[in-house]
JSON list of C-alpha atoms and ligand atoms in Angstrom, two decimals:
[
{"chain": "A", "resi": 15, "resn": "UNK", "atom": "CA", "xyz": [-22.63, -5.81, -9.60]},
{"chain": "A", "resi": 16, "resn": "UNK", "atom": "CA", "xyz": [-23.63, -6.88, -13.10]},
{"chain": "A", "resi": 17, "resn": "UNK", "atom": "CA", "xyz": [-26.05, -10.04, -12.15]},
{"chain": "A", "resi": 18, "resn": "UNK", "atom": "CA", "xyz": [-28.99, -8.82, -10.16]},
{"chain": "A", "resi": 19, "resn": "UNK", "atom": "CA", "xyz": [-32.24, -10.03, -9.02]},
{"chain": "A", "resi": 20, "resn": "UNK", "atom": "CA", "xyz": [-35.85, -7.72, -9.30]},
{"chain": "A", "resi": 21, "resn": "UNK", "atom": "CA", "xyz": [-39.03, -8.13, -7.60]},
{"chain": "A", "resi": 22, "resn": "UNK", "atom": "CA", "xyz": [-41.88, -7.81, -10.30]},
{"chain": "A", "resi": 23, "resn": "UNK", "atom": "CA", "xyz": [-45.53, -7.45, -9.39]},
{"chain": "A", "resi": 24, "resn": "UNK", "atom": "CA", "xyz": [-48.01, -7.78, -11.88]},
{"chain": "A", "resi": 25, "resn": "UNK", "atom": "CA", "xyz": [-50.44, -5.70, -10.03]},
{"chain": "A", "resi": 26, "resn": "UNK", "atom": "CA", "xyz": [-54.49, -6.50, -10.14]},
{"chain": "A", "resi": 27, "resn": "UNK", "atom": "CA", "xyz": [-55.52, -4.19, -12.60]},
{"chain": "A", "resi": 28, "resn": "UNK", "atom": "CA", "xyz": [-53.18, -5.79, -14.75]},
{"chain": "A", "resi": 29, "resn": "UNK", "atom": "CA", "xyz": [-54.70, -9.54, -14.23]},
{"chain": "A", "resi": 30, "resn": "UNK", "atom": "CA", "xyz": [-58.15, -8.28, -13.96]},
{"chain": "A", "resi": 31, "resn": "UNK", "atom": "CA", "xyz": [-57.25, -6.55, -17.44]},
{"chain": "A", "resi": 32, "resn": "UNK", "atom": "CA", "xyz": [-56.40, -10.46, -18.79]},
{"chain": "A", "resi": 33, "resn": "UNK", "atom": "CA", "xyz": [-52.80, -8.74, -19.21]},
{"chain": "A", "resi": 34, "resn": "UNK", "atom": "CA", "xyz": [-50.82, -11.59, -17.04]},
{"chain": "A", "resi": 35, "resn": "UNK", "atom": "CA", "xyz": [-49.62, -13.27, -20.28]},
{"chain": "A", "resi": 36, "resn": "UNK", "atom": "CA", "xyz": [-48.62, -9.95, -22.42]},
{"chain": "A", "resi": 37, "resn": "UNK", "atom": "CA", "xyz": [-46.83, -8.93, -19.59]},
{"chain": "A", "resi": 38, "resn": "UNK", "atom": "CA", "xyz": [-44.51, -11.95, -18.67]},
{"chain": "A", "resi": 39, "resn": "UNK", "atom": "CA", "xyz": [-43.73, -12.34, -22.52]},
{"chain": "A", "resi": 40, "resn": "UNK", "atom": "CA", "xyz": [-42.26, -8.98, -22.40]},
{"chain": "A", "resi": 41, "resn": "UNK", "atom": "CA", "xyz": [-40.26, -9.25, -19.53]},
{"chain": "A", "resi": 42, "resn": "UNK", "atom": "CA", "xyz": [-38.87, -13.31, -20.94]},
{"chain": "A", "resi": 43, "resn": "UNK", "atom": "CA", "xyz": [-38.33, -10.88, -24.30]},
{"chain": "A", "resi": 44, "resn": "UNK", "atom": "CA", "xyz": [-35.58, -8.93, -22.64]},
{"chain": "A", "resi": 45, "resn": "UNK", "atom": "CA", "xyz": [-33.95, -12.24, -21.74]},
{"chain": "A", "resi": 46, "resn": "UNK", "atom": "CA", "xyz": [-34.05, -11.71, -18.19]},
{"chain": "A", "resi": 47, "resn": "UNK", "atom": "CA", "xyz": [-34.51, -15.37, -16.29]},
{"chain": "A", "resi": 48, "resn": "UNK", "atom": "CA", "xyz": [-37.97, -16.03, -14.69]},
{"chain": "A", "resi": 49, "resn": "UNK", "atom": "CA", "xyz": [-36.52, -17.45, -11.12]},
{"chain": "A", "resi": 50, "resn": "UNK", "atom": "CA", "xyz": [-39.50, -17.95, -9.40]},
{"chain": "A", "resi": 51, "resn": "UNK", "atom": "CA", "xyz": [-43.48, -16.90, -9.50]},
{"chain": "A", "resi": 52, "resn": "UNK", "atom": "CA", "xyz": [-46.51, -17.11, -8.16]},
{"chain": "A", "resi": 53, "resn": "UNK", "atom": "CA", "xyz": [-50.37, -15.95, -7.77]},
{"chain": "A", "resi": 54, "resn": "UNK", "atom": "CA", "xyz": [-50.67, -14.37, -4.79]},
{"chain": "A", "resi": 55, "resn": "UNK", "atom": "CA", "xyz": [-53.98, -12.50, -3.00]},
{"chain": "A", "resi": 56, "resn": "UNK", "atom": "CA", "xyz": [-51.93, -9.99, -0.13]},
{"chain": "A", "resi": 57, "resn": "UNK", "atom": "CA", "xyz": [-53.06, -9.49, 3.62]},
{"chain": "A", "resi": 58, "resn": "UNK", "atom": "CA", "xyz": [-52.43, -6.32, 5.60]},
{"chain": "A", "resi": 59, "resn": "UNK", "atom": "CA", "xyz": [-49.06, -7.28, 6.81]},
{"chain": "A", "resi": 60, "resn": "UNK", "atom": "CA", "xyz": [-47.67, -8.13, 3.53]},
{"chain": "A", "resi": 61, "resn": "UNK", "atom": "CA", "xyz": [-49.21, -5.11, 2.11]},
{"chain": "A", "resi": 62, "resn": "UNK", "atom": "CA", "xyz": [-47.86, -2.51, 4.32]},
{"chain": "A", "resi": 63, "resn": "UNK", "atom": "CA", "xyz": [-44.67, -4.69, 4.80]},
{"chain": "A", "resi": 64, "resn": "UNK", "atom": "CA", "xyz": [-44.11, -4.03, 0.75]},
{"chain": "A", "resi": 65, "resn": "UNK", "atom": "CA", "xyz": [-45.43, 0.03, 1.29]},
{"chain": "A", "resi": 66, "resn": "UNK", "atom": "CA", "xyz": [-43.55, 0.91, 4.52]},
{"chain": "A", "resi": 67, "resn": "UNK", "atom": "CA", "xyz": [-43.98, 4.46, 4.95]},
{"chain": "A", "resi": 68, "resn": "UNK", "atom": "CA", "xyz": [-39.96, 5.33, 4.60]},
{"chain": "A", "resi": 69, "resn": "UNK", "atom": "CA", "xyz": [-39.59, 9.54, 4.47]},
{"chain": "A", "resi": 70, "resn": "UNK", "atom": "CA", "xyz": [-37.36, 9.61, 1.53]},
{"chain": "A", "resi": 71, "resn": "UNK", "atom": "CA", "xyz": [-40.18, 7.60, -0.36]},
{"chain": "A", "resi": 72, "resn": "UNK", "atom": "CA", "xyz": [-42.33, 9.87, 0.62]},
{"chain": "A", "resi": 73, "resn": "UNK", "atom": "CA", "xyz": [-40.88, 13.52, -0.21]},
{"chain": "A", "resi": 74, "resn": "UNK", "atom": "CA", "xyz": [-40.31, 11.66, -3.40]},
{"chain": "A", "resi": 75, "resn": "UNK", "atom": "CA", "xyz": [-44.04, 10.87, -4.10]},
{"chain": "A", "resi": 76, "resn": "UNK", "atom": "CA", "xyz": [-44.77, 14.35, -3.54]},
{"chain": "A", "resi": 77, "resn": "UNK", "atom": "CA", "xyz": [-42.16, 15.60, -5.36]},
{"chain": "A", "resi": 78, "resn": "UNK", "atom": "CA", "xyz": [-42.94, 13.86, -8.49]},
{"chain": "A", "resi": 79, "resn": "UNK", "atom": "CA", "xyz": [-46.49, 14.48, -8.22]},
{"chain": "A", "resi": 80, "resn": "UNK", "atom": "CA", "xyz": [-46.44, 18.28, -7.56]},
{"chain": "A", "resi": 81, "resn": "UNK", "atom": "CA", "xyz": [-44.22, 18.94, -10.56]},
{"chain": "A", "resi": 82, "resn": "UNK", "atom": "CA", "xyz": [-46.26, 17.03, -13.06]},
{"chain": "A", "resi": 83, "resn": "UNK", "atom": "CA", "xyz": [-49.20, 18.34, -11.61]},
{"chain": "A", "resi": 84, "resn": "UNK", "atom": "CA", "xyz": [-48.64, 21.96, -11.70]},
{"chain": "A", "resi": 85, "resn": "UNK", "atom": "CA", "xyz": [-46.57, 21.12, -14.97]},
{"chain": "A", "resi": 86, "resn": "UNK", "atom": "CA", "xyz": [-49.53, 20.82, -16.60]},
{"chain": "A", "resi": 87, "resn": "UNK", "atom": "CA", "xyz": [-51.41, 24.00, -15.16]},
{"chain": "A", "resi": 88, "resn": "UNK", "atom": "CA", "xyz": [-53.47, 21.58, -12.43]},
{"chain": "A", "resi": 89, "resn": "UNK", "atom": "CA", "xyz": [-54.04, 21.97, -9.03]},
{"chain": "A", "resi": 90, "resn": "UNK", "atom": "CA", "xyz": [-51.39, 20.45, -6.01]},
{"chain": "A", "resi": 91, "resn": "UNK", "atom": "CA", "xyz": [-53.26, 21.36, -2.77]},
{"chain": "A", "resi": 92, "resn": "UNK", "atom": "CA", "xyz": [-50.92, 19.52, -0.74]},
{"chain": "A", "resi": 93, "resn": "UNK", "atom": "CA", "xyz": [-48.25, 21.19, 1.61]},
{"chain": "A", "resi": 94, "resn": "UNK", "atom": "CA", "xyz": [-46.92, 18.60, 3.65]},
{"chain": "A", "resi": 95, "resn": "UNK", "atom": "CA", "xyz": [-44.66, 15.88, 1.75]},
{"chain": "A", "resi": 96, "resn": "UNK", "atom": "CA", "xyz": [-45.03, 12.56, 4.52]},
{"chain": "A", "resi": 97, "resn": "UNK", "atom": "CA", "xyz": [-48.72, 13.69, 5.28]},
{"chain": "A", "resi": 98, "resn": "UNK", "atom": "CA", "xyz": [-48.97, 13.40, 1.09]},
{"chain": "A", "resi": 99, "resn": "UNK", "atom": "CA", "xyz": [-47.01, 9.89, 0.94]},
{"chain": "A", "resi": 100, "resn": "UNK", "atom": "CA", "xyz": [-49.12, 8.48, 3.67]},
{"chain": "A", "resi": 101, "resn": "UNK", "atom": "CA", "xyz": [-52.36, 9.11, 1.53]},
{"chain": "A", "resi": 102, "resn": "UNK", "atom": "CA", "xyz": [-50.46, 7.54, -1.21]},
{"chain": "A", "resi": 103, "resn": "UNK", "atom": "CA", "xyz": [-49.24, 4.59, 1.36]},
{"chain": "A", "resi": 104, "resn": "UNK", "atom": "CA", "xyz": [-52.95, 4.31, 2.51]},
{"chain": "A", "resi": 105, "resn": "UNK", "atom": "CA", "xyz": [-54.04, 4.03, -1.12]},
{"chain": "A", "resi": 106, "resn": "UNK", "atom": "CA", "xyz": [-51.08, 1.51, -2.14]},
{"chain": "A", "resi": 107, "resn": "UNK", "atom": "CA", "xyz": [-51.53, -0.76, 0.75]},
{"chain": "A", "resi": 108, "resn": "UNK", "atom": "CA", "xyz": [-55.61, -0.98, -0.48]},
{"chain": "A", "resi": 109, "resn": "UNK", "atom": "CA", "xyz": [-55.10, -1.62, -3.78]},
{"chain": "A", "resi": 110, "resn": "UNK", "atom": "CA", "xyz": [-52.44, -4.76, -3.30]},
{"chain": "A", "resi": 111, "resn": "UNK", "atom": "CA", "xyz": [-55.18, -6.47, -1.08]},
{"chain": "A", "resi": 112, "resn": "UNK", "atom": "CA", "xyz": [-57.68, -5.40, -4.22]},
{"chain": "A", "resi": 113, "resn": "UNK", "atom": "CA", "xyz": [-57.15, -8.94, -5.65]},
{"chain": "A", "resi": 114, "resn": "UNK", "atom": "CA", "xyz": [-54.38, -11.31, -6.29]},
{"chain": "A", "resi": 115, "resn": "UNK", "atom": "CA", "xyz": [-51.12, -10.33, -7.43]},
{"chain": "A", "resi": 116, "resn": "UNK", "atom": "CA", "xyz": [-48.76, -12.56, -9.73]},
{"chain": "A", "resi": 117, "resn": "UNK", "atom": "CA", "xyz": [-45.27, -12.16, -8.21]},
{"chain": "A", "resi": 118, "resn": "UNK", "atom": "CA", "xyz": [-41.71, -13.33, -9.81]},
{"chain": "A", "resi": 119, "resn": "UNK", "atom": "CA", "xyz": [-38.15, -12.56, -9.33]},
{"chain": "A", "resi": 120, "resn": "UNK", "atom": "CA", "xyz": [-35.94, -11.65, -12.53]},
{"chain": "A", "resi": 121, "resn": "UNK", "atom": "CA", "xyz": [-32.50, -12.41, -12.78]},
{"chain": "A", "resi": 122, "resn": "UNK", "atom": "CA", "xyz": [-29.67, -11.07, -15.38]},
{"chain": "A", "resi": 123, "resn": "UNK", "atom": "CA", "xyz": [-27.16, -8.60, -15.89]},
{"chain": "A", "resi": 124, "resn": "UNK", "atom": "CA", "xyz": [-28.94, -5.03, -15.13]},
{"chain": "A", "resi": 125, "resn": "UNK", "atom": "CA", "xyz": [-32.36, -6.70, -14.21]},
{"chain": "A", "resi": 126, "resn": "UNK", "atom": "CA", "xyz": [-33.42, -3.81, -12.22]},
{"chain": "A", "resi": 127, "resn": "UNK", "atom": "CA", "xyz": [-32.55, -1.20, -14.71]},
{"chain": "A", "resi": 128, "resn": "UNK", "atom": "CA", "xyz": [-33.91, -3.04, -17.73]},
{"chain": "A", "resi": 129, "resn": "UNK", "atom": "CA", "xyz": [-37.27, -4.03, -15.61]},
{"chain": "A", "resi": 130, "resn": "UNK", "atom": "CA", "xyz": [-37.70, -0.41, -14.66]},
{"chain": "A", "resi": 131, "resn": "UNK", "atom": "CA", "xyz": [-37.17, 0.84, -18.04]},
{"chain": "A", "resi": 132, "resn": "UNK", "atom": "CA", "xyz": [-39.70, -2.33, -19.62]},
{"chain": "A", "resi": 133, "resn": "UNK", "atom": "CA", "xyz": [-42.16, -0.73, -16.99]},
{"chain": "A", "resi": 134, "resn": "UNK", "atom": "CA", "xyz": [-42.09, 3.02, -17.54]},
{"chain": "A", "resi": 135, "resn": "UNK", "atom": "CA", "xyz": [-42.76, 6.21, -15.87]},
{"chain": "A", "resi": 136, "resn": "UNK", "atom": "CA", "xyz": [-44.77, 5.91, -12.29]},
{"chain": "A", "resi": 137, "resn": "UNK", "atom": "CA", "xyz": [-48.02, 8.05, -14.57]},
{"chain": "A", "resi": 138, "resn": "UNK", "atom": "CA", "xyz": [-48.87, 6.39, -17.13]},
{"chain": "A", "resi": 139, "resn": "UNK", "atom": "CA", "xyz": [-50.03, 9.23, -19.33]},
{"chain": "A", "resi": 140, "resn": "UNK", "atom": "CA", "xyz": [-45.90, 9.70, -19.04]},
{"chain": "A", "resi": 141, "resn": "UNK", "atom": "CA", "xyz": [-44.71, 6.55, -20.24]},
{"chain": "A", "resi": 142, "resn": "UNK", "atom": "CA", "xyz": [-43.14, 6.44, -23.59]},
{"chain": "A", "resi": 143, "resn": "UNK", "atom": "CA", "xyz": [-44.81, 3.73, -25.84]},
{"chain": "A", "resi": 144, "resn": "UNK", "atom": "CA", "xyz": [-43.22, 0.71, -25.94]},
{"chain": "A", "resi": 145, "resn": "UNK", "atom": "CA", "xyz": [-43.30, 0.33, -22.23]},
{"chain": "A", "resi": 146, "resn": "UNK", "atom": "CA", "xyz": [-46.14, -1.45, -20.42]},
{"chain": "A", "resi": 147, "resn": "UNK", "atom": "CA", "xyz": [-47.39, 1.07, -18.89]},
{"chain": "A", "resi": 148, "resn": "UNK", "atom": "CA", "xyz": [-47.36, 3.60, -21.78]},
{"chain": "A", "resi": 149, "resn": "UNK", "atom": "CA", "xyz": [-49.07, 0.60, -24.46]},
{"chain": "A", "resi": 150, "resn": "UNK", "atom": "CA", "xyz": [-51.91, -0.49, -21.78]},
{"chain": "A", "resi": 151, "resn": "UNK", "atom": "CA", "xyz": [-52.26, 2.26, -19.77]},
{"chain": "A", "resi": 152, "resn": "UNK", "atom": "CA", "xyz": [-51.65, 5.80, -21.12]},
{"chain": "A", "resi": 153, "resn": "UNK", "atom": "CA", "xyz": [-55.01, 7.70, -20.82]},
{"chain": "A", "resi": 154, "resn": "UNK", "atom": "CA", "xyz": [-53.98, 6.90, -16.75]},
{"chain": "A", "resi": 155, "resn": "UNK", "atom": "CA", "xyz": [-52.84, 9.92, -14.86]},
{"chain": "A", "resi": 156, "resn": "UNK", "atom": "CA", "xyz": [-51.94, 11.71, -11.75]},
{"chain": "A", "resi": 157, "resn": "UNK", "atom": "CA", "xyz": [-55.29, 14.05, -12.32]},
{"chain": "A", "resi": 158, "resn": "UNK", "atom": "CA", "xyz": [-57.44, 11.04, -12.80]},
{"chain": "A", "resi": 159, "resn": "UNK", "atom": "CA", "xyz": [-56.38, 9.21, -9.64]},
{"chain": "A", "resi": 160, "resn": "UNK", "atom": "CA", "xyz": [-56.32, 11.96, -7.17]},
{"chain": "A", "resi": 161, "resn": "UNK", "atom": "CA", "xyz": [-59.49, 13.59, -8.06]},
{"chain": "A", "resi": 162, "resn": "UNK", "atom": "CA", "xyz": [-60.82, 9.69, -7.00]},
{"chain": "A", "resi": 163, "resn": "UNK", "atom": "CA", "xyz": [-58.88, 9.48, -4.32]},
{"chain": "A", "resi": 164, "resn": "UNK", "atom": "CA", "xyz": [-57.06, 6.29, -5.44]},
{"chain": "A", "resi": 165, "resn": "UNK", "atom": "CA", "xyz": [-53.69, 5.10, -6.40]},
{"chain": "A", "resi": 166, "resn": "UNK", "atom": "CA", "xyz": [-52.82, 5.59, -10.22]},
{"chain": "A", "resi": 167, "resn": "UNK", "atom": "CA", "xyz": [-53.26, 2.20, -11.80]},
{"chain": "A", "resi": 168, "resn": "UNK", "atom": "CA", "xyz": [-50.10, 1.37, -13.38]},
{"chain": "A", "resi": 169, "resn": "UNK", "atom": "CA", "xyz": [-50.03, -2.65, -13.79]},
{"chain": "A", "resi": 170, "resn": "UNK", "atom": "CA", "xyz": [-46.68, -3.23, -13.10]},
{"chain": "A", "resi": 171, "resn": "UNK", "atom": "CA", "xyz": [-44.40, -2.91, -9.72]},
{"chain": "A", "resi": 172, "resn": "UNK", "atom": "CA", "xyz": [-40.23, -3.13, -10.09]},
{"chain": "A", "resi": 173, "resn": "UNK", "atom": "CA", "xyz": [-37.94, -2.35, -7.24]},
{"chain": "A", "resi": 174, "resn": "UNK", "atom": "CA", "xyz": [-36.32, 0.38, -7.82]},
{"chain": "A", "resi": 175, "resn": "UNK", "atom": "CA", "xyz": [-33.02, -0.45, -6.81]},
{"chain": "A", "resi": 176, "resn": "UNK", "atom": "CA", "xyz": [-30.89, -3.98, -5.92]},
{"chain": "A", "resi": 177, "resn": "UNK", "atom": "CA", "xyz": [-30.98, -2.85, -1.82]},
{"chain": "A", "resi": 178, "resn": "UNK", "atom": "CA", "xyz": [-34.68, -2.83, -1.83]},
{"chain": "A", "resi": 179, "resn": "UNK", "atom": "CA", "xyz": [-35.59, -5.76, -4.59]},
{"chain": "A", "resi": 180, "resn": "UNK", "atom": "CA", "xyz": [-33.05, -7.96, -2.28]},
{"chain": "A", "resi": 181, "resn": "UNK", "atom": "CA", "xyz": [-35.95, -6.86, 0.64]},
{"chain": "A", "resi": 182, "resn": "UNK", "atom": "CA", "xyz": [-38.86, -7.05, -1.27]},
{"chain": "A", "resi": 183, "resn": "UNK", "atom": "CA", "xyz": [-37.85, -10.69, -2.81]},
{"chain": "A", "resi": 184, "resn": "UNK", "atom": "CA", "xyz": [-37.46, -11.62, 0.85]},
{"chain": "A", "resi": 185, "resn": "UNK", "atom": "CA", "xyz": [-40.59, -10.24, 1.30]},
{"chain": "A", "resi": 186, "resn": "UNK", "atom": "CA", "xyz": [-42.80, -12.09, -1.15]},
{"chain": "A", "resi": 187, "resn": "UNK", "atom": "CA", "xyz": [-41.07, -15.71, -1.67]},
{"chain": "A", "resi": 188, "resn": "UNK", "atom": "CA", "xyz": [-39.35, -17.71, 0.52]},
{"chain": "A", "resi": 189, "resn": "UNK", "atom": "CA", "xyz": [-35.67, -19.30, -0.66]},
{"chain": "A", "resi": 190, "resn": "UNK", "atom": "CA", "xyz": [-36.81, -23.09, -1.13]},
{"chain": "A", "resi": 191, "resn": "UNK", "atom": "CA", "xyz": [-39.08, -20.60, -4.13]},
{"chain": "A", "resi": 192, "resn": "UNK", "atom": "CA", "xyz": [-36.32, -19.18, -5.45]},
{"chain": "A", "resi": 193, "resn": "UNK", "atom": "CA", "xyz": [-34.96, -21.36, -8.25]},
{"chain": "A", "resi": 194, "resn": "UNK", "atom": "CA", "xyz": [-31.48, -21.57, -10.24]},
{"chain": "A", "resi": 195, "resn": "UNK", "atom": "CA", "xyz": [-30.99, -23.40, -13.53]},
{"chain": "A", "resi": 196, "resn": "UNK", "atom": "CA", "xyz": [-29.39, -22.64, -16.41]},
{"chain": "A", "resi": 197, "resn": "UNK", "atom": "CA", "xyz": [-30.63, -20.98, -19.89]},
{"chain": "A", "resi": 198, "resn": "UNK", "atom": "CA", "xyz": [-29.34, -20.93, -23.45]},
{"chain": "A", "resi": 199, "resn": "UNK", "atom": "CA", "xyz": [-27.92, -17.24, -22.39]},
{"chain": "A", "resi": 200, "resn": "UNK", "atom": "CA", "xyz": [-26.32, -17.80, -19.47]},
{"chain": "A", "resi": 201, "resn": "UNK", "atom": "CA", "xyz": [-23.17, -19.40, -21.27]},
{"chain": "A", "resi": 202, "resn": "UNK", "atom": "CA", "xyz": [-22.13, -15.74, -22.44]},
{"chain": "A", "resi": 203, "resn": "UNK", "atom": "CA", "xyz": [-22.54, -14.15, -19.12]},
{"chain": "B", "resi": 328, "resn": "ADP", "atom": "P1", "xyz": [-43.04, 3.27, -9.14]},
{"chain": "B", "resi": 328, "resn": "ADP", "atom": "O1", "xyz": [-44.08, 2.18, -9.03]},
{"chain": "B", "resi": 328, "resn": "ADP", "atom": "O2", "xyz": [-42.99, 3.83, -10.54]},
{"chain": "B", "resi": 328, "resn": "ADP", "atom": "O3", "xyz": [-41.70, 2.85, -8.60]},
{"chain": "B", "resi": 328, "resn": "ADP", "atom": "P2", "xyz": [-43.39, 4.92, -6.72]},
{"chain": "B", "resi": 328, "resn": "ADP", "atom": "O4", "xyz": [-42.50, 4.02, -5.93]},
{"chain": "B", "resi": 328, "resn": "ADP", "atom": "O5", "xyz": [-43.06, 6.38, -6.71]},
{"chain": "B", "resi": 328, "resn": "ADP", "atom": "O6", "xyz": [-43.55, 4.49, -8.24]},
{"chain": "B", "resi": 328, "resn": "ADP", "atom": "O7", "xyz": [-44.89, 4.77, -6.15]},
{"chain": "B", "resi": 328, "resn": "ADP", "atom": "C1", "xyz": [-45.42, 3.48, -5.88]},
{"chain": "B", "resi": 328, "resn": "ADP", "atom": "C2", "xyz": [-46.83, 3.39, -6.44]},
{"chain": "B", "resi": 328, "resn": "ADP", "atom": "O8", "xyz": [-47.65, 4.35, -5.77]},
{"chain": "B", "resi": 328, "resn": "ADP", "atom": "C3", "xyz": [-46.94, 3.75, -7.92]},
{"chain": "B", "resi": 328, "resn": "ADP", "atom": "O9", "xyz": [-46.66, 2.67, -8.78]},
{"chain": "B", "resi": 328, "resn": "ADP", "atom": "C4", "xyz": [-48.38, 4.20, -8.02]},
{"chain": "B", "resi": 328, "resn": "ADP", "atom": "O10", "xyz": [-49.27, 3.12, -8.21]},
{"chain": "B", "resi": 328, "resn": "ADP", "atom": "C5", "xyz": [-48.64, 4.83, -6.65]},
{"chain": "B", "resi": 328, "resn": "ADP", "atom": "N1", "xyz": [-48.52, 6.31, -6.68]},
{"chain": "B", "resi": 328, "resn": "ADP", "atom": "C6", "xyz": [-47.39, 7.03, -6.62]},
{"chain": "B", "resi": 328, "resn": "ADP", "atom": "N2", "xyz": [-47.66, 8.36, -6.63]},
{"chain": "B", "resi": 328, "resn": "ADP", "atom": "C7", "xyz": [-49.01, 8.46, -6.70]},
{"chain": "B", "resi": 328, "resn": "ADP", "atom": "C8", "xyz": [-49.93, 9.55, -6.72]},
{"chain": "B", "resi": 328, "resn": "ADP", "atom": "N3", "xyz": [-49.54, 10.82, -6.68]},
{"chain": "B", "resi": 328, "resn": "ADP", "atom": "N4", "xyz": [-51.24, 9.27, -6.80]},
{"chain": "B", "resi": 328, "resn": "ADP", "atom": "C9", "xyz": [-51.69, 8.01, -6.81]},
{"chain": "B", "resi": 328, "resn": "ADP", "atom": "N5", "xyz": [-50.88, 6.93, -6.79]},
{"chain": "B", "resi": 328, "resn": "ADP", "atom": "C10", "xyz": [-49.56, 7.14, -6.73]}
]
């Protein structure tokens, strides 16, 4: 499926940063349609609704984490993969009810690819430049957020796949939200 819709999530740190702006220009730069958005402070239930604990998630937290981690000589303490993720879930579900959230839905051919790739690595410190996480928030790392105990501030959420942004969309706006028009591209699409 060429046309696809992604959930975006300019995270608090982001608007607390004054980054809101920067942030949607780049993602109206690709020329991916803005189909709905809002400001929007979470609760619990939306917050753990958007970070359900889901294994494979979880193992892939770890994963990710361990390898950079002892990658770069530091230490991974951790032995047990969901026990790791639901830190991680713990830490995710506090930081969305942080502050309010801007929220939109993208929609264009390969919007969850080209959103992912606008957003960068999960770490910061691993995102190329370019991306929004590597030009506003490279000195962030893996080793500066667990040694806090806290989620790695990374600005930006994108689902990470067209199954779970079709959830997450469902998740954060209802459909009467959820706009269609048309745009100087769409004509070659
Ligand atoms: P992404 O947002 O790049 O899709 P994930 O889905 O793997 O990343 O993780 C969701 C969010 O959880 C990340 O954006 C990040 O804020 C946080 N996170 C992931 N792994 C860690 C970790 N090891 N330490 C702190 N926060 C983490």
């Amino acid at each position: 499926m060429v046309m696809e819709k992604t959930l975006i999530l300019i995270k608090h740190d982001a608007v607390s940063r004054g980054l809101i702006g920067r942030i949607i220009t780049r993602f109206e730069n690709t020329g991916l349609k803005i189909i709905a958005m809002k400001m929007i402070w979470a609760d619990k239930s939306l917050a753990e609704n958007h970070y359900f604990l889901d294994e494979e998630w979880a193992k892939n937290v770890y994963e990710k984490t361990k390898k950079t981690r002892e990658a770069s000589g530091e230490p991974f303490p951790f032995k047990d993969p969901i026990a790791y993720g639901k830190m991680i879930q713990s830490w995710n579900m506090e930081f969305l009810q942080e502050g309010p959230v801007v929220a939109m839905v993208l929609e264009g051919p390969h919007a969850v690819e080209i959103a992912r790739k606008m957003v960068g690595s999960t770490e910061p410190r691993q995102s190329a430049p370019g991306t929004i996480r590597g030009d506003f928030a490279m000195i962030e790392s893996y080793a500066l957020a667990n040694d806090k105990s806290r989620v790695l501030r990374n600005l930006v959420h994108a689902s990470d796949s067209t199954e779970n942004a079709k959830r997450e969309i469902a998740l954060w706006f209802s459909e009467s939200e959820i706009h269609s028009y048309k745009k100087e591209l769409d004509k070659h699409f």
